[in-house]
Structure formats: C-alpha cells, structure tokens
Short mmCIF file of C-alpha atoms in Angstrom, two decimals:
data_model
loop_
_atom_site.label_atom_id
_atom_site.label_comp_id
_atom_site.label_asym_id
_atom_site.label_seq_id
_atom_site.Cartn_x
_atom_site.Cartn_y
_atom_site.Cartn_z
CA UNK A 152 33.88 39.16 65.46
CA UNK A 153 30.86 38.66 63.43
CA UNK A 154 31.71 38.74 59.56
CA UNK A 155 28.38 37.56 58.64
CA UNK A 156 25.65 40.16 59.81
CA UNK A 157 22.47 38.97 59.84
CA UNK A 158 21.12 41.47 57.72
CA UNK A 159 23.23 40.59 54.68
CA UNK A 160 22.06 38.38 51.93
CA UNK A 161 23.84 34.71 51.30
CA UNK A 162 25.29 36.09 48.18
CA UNK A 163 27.41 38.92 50.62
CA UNK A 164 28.42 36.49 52.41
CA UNK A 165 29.55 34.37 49.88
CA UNK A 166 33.16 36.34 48.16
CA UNK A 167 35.99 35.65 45.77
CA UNK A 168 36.11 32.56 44.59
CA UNK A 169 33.12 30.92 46.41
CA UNK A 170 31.15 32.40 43.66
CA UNK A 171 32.19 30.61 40.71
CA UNK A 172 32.15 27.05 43.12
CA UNK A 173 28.50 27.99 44.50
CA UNK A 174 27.33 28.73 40.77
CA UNK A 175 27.85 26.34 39.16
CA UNK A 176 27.21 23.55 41.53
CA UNK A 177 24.02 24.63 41.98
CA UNK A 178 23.26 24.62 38.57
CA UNK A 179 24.29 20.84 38.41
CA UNK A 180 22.06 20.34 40.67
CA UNK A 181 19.31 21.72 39.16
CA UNK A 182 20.12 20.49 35.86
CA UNK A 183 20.69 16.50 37.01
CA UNK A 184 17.19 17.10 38.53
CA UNK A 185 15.44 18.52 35.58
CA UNK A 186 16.79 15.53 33.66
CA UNK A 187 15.87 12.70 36.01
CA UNK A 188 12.09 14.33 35.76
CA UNK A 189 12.37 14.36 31.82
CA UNK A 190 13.95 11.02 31.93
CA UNK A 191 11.32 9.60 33.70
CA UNK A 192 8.28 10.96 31.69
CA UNK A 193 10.00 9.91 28.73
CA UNK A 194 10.20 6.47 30.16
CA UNK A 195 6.52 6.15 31.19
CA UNK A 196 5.49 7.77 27.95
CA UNK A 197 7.49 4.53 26.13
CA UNK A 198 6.21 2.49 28.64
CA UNK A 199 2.69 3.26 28.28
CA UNK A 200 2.89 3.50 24.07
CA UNK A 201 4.21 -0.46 24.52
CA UNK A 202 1.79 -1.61 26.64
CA UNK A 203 -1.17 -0.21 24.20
CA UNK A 204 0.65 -1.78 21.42
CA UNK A 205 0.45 -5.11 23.23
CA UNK A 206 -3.03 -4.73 24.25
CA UNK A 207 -3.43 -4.23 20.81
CA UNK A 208 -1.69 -6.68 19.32
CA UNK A 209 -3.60 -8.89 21.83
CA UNK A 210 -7.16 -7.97 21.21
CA UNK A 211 -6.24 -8.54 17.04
CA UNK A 212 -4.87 -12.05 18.19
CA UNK A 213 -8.12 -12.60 20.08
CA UNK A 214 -9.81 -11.78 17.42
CA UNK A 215 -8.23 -13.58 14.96
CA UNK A 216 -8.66 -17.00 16.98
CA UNK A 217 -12.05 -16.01 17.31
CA UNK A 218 -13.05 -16.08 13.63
CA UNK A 219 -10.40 -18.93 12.75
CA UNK A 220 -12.69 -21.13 15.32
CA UNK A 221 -15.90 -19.73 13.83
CA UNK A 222 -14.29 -20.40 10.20
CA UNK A 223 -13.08 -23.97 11.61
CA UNK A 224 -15.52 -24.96 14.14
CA UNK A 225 -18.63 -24.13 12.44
CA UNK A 226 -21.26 -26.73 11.40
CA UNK A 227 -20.53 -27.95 7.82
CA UNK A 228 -16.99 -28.51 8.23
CA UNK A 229 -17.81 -31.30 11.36
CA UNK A 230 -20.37 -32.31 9.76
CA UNK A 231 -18.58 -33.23 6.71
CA UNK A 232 -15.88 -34.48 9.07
CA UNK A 233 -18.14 -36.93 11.29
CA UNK A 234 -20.09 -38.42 7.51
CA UNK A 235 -16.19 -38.67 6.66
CA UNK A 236 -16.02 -40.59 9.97
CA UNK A 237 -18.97 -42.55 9.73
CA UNK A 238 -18.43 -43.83 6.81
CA UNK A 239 -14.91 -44.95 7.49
CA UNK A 240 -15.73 -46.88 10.37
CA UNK A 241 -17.81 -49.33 8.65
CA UNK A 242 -15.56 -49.50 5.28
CA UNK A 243 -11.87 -49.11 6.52
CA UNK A 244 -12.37 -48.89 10.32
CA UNK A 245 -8.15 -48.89 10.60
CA UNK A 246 -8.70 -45.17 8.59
CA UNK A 247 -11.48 -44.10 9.97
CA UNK A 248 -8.97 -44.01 13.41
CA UNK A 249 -6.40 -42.41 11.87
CA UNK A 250 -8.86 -39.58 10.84
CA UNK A 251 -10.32 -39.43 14.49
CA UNK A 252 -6.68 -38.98 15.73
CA UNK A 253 -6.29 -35.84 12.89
CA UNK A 254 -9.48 -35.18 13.67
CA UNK A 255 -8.67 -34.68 17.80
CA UNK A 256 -4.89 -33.28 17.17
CA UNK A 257 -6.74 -30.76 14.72
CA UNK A 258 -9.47 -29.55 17.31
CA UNK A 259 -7.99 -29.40 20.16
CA UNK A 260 -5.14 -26.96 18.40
CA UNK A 261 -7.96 -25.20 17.38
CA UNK A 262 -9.11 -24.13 20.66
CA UNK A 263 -6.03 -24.59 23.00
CA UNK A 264 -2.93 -21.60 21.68
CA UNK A 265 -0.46 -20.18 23.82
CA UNK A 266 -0.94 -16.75 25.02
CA UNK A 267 1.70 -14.99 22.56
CA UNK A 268 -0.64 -15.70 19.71
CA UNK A 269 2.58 -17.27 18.40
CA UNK A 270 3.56 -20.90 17.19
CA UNK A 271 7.03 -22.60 15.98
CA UNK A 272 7.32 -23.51 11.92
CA UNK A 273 7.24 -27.24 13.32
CA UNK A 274 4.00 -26.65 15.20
CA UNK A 275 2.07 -25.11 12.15
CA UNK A 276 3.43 -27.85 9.62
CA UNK A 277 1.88 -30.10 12.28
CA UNK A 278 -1.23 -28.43 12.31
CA UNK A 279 -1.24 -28.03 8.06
CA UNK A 280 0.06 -32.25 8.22
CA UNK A 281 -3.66 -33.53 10.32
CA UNK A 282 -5.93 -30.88 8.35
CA UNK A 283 -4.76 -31.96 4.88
CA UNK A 284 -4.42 -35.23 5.66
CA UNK A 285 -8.28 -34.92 6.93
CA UNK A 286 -9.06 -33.32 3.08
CA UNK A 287 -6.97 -36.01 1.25
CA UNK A 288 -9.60 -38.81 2.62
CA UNK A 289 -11.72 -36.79 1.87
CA UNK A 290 -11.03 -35.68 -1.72
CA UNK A 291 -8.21 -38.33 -2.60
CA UNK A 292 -6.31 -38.22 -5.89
CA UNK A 293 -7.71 -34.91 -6.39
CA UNK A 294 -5.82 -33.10 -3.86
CA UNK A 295 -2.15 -33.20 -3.72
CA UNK A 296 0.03 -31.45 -1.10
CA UNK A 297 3.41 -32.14 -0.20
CA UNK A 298 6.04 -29.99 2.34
CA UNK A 299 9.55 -29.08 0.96
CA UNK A 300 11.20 -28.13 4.30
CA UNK A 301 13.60 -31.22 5.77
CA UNK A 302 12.97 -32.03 9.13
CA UNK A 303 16.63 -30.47 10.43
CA UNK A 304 15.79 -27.06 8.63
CA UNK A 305 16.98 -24.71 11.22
CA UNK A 306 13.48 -22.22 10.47
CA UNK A 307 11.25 -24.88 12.27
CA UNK A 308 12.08 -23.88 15.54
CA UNK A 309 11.43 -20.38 14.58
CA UNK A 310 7.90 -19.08 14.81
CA UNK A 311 5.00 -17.85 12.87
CA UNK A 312 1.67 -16.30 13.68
CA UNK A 313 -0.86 -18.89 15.24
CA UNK A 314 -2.76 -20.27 12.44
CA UNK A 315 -0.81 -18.52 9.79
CA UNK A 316 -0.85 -21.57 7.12
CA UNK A 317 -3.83 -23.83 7.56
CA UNK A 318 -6.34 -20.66 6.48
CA UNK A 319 -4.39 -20.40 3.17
CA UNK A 320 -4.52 -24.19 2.36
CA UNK A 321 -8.26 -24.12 3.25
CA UNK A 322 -9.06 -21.28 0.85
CA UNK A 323 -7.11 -22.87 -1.71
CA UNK A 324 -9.29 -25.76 -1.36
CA UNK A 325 -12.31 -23.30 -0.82
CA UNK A 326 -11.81 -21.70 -4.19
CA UNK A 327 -10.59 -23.99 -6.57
CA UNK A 328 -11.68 -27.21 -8.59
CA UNK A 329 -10.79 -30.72 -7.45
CA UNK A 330 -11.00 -33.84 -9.85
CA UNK A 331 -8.83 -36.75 -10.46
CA UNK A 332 -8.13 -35.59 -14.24
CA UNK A 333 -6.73 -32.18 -12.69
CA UNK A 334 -5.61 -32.32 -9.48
CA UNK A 335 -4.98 -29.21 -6.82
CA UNK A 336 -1.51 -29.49 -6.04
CA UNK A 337 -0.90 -27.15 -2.93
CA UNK A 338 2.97 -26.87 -1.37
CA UNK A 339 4.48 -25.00 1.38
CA UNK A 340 8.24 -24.21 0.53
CA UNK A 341 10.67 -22.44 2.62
CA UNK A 342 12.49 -19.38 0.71
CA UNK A 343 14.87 -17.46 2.47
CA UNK A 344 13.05 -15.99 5.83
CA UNK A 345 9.65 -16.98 4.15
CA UNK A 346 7.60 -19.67 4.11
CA UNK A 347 5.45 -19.98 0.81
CA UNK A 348 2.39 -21.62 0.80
CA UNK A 349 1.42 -22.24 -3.13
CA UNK A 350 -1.13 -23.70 -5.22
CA UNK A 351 -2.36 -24.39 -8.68
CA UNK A 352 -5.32 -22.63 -10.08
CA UNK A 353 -8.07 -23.50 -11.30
CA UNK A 354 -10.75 -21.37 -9.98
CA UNK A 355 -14.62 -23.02 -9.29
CA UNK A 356 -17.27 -21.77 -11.58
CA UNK A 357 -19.34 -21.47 -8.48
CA UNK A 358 -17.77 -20.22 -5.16
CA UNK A 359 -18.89 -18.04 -1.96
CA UNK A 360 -18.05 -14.28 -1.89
CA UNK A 361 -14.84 -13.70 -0.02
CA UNK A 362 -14.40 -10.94 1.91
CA UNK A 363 -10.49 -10.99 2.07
CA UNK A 364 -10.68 -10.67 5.95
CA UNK A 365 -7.99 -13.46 6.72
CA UNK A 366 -5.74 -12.11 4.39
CA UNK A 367 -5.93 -8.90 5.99
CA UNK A 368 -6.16 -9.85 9.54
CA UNK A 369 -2.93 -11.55 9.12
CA UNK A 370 -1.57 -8.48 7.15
CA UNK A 371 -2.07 -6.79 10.49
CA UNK A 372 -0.68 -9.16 12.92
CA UNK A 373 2.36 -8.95 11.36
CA UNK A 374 2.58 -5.23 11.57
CA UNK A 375 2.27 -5.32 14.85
CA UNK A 376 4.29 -8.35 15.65
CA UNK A 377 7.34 -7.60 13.14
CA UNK A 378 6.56 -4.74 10.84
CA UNK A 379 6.65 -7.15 7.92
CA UNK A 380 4.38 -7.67 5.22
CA UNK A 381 2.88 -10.86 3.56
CA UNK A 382 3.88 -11.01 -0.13
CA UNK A 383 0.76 -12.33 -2.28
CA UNK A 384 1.71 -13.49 -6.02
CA UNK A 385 -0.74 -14.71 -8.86
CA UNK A 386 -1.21 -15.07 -12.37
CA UNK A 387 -2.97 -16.99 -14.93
CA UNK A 388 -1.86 -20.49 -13.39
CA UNK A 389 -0.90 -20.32 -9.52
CA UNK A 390 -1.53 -17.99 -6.83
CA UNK A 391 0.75 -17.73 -3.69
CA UNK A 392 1.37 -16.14 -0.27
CA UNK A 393 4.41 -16.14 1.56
CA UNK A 394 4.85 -15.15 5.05
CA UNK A 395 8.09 -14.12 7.31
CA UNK A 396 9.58 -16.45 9.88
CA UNK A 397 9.83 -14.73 13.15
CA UNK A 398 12.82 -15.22 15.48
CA UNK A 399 13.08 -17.02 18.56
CA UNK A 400 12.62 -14.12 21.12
CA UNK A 401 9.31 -13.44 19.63
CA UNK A 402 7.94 -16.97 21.50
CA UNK A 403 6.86 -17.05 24.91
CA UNK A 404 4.45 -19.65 25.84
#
C-alpha cells in the first residue's frame, strides 16, 4: 500500500507528532548556521581591525626610529663626539677608550632595535648609562645625573618604548644651562608603574625652536601600545616626564 502518493507535499506526509520534531530541528539547523556565518565575520572583522592597528603601530615605530637616528646620527652631535675623541686620545688616551666603547655601545643601539619597537627598563638605563656618560666628559661638573632604581628592582625586566628615555635627557641638556657654579642635575626614578625622568631648570637664554614632536610621538606610541599616557610636570624650578612600564607579554624580540 502506498501511504505516501507522489503527489502530496513533504508536509502531508509528515503527521502527528513528526511535526513538532521536524520543526524545530530544522530551525536549529538553520540557526547554528546563521551563527557560524556571523561568528566568522565577526572574527575577520577583529582580525582585520588588529592587524591595521599593528601596521599602525609599526609604521609610528618606524617612524619614530627614523627621526631618533636623524636627531642622533646627524652631523654635529659626531662631530662633537669625534673632537671629544680626538682630544682624549692625546690627553687621557685610557678615557678617550672608554668614550669610544660608549661611543660604539651608543651607535650601534641606535641603529640595531628589535622588531617590537620595544626594550626592557635594563636595556634603556643601559642606553641612558653610555649617552650621559658621553655628555659628562664632555660637560663635567656641570652635568650631574644619577639612577635611583637598584639593580634587583623587579621593573627592569619589564619594558618600555625603544628610545623612550635618552630623548628626554638630551632635551634636558638641549634646553637648559650648564656651568660648574649651577649644575644640571638630571635623575630617572622609578615611582610606582612609572619611570620619571627629572631635571632642574634653568632654561638657556638662547635655544632652538622645539617643535614638541618627540613628546608627542611618544604620546602616541603609547596609545597604541598600552592606552596610557605620559604625565609631563613643571614649574618654576624642575620639569619632568614620567612614562608607564609595560609588562612582560608586550616584548617579543
């Protein structure tokens, strides 16, 4: 016997309680699938917005290297570093090589960075340690700069921006007096998750127009690296900046 003509439709042949089975399950399916497709946009859509954020965050870092070796690199500053040099060598030829090594440790950190943009605490101290020991030959008793973080603080094997320090002890040197009788006293502190870099002012009667780029290039890789801010201070007598130590996962050489 034939209980399913031909002619009828699937939902004839489908009675009682095969209804509320078929109805249902069907919508599951359709449902599941829906959200698999939704799922998966949603996914590439976060994928995609990461990836431009990192391509971002990589072209700033670029860029920032860029003008740091431009800043660093460019002609007065090794050619005040190789008269420093010269003139070592033939009075105090044991300094003089203790400037080249600075020197070399200084330059070659310039140019060689790992590809996160990012360096530990310990590495930029290092980096801070040859350049201002560089400026202390060259300025002696008129420049003092000393590092309050001991060398088992837990922070230094946390990381900061690449070349997130030196820039702010160079335009601390850049912009204020130096003499014997009143000294620049710069320091680099540790307070809380910051590390402030600080200095004495007294501000040169003659100085070149700054444009405040650094500051706010560095502004912005920490917007994009952390969402943090840099915290600038000043009034009549010192002027500081403090930046955020970044945790571990942020490194990646």
């Amino acid at each position: 016997i034939n209980l399913f003509p031909p002619d009828r439709t699937v939902i004839d042949r489908i009675q009682g309680w095969r209804v509320y089975v078929f109805v249902p399950y069907t919508s599951l399916i359709i449902y599941a699938f829906i959200y698999l497709i939704q799922n998966f946009i949603v996914h590439q859509y976060e994928k995609n917005r990461i990836q431009l954020e990192l391509l971002k965050l990589q072209s700033i870092n670029t860029e920032t290297i860029n003008q740091l070796l431009r800043q660093q690199i460019q002609p007065h500053f090794l050619f005040n570093a190789l008269n420093i040099l010269k003139s070592l060598i033939k009075k105090y030829p044991h300094t003089a090589e203790a400037y080249l090594m600075r020197l070399s440790d200084f330059l070659r950190a310039s140019i060689v960075r790992n590809k996160s943009g990012l360096a530990t605490v310990k590495e930029e101290l290092k980096l801070c340690g040859d350049y201002m020991e560089m400026q202390r030959i060259r300025f002696g008793e008129a420049l003092l700069y000393n590092v309050q973080i001991g060398a088992d603080d837990a922070c230094l094997q946390n990381t900061l921006p690449f070349f997130a320090l030196q820039p702010l002890l160079e335009n601390a040197i850049k912009h204020n007096e130096l003499t014997k009788a009143h000294p620049l006293t710069i320091s680099i502190t540790r307070n809380g998750d910051y590390i402030l870099v600080r200095n004495n002012l007294q501000p040169k009667k003659n100085t070149e127009h700054s444009t405040g780029s650094g500051l706010a290039n560095l502004r912005e890789r920490y917007k994009m690296l952390s969402d943090d801010d840099i915290i600038i201070e000043a009034s009549e007598t010192y002027f500081s900046v403090s930046v955020k130590i970044l945790n571990h996962e942020y490194y990646h050489n």
